Tab-separated table of C-alpha atoms in Angstrom:
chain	number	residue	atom	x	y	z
N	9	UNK	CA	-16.681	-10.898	7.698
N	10	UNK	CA	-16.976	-7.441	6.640
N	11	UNK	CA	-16.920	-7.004	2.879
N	12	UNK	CA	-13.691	-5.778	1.447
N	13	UNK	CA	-12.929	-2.639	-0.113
N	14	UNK	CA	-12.696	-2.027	-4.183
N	15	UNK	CA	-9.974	-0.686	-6.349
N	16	UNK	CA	-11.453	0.702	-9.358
N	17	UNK	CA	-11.127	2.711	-12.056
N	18	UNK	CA	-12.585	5.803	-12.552
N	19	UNK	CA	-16.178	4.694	-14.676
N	20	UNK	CA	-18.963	6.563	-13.833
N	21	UNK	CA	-20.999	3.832	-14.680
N	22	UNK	CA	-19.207	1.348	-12.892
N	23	UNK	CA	-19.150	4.073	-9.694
N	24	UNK	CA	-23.286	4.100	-10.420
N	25	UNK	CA	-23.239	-0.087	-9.735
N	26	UNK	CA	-21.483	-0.151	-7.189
N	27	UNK	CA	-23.623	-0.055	-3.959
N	28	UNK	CA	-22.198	0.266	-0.129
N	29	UNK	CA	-18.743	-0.336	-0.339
N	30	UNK	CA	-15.540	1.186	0.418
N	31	UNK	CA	-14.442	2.520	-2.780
N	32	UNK	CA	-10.573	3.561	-3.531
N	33	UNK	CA	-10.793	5.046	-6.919
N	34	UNK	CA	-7.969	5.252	-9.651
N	35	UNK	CA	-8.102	7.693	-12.492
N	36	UNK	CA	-5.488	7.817	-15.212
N	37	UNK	CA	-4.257	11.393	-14.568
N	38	UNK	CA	-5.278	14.898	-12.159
N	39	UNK	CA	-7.202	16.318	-14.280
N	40	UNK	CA	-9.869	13.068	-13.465
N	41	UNK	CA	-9.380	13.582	-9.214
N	42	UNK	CA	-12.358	16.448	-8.759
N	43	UNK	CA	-15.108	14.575	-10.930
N	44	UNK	CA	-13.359	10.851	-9.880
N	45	UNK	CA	-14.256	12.172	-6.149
N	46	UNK	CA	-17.798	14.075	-6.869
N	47	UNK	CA	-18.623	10.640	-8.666
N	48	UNK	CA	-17.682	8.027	-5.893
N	49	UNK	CA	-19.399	10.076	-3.463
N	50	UNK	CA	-22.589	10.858	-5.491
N	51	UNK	CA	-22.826	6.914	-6.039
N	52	UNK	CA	-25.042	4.702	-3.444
N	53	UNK	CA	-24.161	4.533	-0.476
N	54	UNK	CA	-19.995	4.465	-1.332
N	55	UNK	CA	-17.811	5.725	1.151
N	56	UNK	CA	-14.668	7.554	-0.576
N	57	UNK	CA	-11.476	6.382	0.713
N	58	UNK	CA	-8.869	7.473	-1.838
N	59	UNK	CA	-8.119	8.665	-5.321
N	60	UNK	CA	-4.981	7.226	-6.888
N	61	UNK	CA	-2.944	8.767	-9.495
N	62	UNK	CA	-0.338	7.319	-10.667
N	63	UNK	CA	2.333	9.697	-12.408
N	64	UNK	CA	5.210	9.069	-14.645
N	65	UNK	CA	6.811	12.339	-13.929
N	66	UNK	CA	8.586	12.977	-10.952
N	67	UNK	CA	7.171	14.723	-7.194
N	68	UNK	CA	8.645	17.670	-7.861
N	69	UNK	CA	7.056	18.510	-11.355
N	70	UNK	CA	3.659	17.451	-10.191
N	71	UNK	CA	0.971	19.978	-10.568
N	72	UNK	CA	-0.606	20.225	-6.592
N	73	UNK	CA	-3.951	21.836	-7.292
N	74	UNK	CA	-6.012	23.780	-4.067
N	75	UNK	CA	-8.812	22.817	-5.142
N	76	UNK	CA	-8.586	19.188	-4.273
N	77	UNK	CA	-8.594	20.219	-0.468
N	78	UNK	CA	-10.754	17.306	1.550
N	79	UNK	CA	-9.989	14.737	-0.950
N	80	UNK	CA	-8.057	12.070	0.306
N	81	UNK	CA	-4.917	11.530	-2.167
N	82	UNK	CA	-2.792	8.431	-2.809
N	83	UNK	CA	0.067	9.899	-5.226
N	84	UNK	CA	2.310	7.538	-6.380
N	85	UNK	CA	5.473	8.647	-7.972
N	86	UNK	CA	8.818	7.249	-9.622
N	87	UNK	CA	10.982	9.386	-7.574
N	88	UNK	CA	10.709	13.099	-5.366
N	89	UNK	CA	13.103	14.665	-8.076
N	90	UNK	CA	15.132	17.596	-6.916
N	91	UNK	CA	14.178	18.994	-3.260
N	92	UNK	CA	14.571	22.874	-4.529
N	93	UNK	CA	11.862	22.538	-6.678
N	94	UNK	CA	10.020	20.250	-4.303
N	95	UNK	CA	10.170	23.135	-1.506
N	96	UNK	CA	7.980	25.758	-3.198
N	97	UNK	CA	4.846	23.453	-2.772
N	98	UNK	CA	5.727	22.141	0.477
N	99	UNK	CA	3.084	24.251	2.645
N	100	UNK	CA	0.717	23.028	-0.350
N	101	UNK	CA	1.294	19.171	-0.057
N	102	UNK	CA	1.060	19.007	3.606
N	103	UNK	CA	-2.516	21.181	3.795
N	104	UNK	CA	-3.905	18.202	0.798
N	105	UNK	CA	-2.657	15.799	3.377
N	106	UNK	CA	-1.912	13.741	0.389
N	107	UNK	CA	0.042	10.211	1.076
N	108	UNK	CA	3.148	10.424	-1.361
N	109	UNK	CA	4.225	6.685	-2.561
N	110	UNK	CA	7.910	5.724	-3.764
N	111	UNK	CA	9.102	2.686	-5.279
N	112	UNK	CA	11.417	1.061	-2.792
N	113	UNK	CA	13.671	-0.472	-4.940
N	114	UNK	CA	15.736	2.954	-5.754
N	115	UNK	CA	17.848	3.804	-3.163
N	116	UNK	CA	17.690	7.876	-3.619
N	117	UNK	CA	13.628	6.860	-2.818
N	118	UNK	CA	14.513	5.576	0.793
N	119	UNK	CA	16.373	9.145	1.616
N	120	UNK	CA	13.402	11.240	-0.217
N	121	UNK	CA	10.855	8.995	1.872
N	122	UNK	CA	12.994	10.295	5.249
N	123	UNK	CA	12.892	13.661	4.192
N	124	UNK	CA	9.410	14.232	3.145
N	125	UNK	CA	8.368	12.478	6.708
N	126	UNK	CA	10.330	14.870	8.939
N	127	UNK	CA	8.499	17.591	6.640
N	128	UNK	CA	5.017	16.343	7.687
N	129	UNK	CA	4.411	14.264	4.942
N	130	UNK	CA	3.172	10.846	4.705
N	131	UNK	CA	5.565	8.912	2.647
N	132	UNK	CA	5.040	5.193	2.003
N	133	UNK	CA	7.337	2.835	0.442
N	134	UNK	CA	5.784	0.455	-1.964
N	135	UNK	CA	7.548	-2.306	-3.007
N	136	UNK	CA	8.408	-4.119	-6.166
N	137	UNK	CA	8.208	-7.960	-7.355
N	138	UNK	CA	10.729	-7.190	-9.749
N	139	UNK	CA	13.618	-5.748	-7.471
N	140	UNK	CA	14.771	-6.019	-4.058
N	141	UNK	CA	15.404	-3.012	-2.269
N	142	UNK	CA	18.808	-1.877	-0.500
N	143	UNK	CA	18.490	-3.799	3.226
N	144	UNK	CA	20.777	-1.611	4.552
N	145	UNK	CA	19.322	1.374	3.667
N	146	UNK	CA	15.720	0.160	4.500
N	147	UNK	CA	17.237	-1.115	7.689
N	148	UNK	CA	18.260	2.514	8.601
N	149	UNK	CA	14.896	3.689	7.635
N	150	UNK	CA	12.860	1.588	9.421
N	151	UNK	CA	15.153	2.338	12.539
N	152	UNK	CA	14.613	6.133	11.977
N	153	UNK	CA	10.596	5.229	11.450
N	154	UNK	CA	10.330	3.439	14.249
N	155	UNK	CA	12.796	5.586	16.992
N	156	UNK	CA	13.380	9.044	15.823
N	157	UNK	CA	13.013	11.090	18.604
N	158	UNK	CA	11.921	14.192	16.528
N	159	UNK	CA	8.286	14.773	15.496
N	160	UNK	CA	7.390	13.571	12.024
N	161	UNK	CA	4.298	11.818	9.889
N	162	UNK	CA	4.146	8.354	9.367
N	163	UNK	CA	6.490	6.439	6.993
N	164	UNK	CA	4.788	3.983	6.148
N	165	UNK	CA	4.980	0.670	5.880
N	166	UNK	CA	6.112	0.809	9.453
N	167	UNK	CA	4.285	3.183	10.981
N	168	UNK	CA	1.399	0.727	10.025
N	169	UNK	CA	3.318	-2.114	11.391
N	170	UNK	CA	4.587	-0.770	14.571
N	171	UNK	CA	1.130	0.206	15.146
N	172	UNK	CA	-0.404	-3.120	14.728
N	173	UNK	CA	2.730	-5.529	16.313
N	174	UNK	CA	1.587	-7.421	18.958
N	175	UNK	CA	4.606	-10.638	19.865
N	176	UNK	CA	1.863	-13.163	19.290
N	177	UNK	CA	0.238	-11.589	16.157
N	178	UNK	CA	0.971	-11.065	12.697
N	179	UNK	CA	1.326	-7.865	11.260
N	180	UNK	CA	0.037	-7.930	7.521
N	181	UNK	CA	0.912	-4.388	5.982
N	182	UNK	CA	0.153	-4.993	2.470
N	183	UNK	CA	-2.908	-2.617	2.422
N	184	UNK	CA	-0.742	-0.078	2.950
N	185	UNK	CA	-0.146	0.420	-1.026
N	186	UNK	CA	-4.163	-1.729	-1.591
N	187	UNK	CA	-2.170	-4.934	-1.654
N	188	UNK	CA	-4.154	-7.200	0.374
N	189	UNK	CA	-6.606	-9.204	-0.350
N	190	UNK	CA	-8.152	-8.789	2.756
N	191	UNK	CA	-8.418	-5.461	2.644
N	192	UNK	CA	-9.314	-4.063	-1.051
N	193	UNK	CA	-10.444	-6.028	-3.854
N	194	UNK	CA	-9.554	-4.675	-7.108
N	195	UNK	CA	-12.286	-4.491	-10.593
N	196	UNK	CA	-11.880	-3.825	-13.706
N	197	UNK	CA	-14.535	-1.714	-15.736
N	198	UNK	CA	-17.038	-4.525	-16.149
N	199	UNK	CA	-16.925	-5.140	-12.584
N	200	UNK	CA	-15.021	-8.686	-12.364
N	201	UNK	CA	-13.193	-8.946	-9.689
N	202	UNK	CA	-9.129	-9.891	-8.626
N	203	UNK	CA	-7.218	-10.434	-5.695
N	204	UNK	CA	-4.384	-8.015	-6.598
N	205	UNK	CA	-3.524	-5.138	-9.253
N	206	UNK	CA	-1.214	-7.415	-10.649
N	207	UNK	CA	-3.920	-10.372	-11.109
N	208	UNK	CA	-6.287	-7.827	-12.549
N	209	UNK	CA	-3.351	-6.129	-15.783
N	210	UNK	CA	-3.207	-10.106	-15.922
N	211	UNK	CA	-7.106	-10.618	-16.550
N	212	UNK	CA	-6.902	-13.347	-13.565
N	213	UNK	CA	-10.649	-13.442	-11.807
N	214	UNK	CA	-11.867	-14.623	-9.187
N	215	UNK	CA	-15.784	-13.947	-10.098
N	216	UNK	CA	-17.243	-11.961	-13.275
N	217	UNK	CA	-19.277	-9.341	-11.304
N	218	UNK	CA	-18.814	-8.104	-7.969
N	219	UNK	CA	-22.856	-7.257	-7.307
N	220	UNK	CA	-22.931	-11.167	-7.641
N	221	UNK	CA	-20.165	-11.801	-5.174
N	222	UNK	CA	-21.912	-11.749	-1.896
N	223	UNK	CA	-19.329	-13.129	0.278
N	224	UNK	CA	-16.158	-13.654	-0.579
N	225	UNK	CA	-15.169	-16.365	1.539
N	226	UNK	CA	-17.574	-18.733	-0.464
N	227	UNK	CA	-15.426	-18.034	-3.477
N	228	UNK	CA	-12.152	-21.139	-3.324
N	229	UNK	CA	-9.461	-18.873	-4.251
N	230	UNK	CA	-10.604	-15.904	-1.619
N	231	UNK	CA	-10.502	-18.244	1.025
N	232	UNK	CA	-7.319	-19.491	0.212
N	233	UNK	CA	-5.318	-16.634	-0.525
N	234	UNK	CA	-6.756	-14.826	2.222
N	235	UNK	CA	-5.120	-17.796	5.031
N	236	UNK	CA	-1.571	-16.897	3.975
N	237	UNK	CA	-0.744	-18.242	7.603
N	238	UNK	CA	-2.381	-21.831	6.475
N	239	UNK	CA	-0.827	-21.882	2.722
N	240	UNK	CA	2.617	-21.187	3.872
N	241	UNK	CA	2.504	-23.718	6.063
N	242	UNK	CA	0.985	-26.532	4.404
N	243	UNK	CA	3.471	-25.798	1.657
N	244	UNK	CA	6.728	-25.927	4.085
N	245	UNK	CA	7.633	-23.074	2.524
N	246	UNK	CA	11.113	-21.738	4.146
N	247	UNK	CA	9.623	-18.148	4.450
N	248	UNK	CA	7.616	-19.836	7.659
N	249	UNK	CA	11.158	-21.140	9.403
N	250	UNK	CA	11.863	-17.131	9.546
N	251	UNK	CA	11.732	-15.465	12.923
N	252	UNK	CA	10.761	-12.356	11.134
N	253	UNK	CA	8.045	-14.096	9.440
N	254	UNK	CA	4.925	-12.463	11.752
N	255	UNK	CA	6.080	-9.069	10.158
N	256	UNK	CA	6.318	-10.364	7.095
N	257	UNK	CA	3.805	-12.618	6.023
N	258	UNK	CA	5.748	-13.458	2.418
N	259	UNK	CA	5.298	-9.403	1.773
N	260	UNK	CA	9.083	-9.087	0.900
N	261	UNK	CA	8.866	-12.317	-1.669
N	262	UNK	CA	10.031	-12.410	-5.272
N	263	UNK	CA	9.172	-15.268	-7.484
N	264	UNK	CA	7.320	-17.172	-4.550
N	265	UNK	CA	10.913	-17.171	-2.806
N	266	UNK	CA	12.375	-15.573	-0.026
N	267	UNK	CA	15.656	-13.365	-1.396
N	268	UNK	CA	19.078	-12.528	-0.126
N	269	UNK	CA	18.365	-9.675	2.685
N	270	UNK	CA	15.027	-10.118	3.725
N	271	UNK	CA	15.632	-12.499	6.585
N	272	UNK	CA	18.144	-10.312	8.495
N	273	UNK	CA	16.271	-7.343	7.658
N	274	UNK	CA	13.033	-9.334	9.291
N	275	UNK	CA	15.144	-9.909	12.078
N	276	UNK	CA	16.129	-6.220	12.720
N	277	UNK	CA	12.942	-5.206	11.982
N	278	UNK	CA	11.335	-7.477	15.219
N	279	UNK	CA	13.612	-6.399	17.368
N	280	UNK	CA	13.623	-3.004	16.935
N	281	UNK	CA	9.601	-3.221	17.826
N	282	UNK	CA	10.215	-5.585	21.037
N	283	UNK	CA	12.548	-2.789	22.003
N	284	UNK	CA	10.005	0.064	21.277
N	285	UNK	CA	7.568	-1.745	22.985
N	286	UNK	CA	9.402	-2.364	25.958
N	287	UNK	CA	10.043	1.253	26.077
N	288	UNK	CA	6.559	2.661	26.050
């Protein structure tokens, strides 16, 4: 298999260890992006993917700076914040081609998410283990994400997932916000290694350096969190009785349960891509 990526933090002498991987690289504010990106590319053999920031304060407060031009952004925010503001910096935003990330849980998140997409931004939702989201609403977004007519960028998780649906696959979109095993790895400082950015604020490892973890499919809990598809089922867990369970995959959990909404809104969600198919 080909090695996952890493989730790290910004360390220069972590970044110096690190040797041929994908690196996605999180610093704990801007002013870190510019020497966060010179150091993951100066490092051996690393390819940059993306620089995370993570801000407290709202879209349209956010500093955009020219010169990170040709680095590839992952902003996350707690909300857009008021669009008059927000329009100034437009032009800006969309030349970064930065990825803007919004907690789906608020509902005023699902309409900013809409509008910054039909402005040529990439919006993703990323979704909480704490709170469910509004199935409605997401229900109407995902139905403007996956038909709307007029030109816009990708809104993302479904963008992701209509591109990857096939009626006898599964569609596994968590590494859309670096929440897949399968996809990223995340490390701490001292290079262990966890299966989530949860699992990691949690101190939960699945080896204590990542030079020394060759392949992770040798390593038990790898292997096992990585077959959600063979857990599930051995478990008879009720998410695997859901039709909308190949889009899915457990994503919309809380708790290790299913919760009120998510079926129906799996539901919607599969037929609205057997009817895009059909129409391509």
């Amino acid at each position: 298999m080909n090695f996952p990526n890493i989730v790290c933090p910004y360390d220069q002498n972590l970044l110096q260890r690190l040797k041929g991987y994908g690196i996605v690289v999180r610093v704990s504010g801007p002013s870190e992006i510019i020497q966060a990106a010179a150091a993951s590319k100066a490092s051996t053999r690393n390819n940059l993917l993306n620089v995370i920031v993570e801000s407290r304060e709202a879209m349209d407060a956010f500093k955009f700076q020219d010169e990170w031009l040709g680095i590839p952004l992952a902003l996350f925010f707690p909300e857009m914040g008021k669009f008059r503001k927000l329009g100034e910096k437009l032009e800006q935003i969309r030349k970064l081609k930065a990825h803007i990330y919004l907690p789906a849980e608020r509902d005023e998140n699902l309409t900013s998410c809409r509008i910054l997409s039909s402005l040529g931004i990439t919006s993703c939702l990323a979704f909480s283990q704490d709170k469910a989201p509004n199935w409605d609403s997401l229900a109407d977004l995902m139905t403007y994400a996956v038909f709307g007519s007029v030109a816009h960028a990708p809104l993302e998780p479904f963008a992701h997932i209509r591109g990857n649906y096939e009626a006898k696959q599964y569609a596994d979109w968590g590494s859309v916000c670096f929440d897949n095993p399968r996809g990223y790895l995340h490390v701490d400082a001292r290079g262990r290694v966890a299966l989530s950015k949860d699992e990691l604020a949690q101190g939960i490892f699945i080896a204590d350096d990542i030079a020394k973890l060759k392949n992770p499919m040798d390593c038990p809990e790898y292997a096992e969190r990585t077959n959600v598809r063979k857990r599930f089922f051995l478990e008879d867990h009720p998410c695997t009785r859901c039709e909308g369970w190949k889009v899915c995959l457990g994503n919309f959990m809380r708790d290790g349960k299913p919760v009120d909404g998510c079926r129906e809104f799996c539901r919607e969600l599969l037929v609205a891509l057997e009817q895009k198919k059909q129409t391509q």
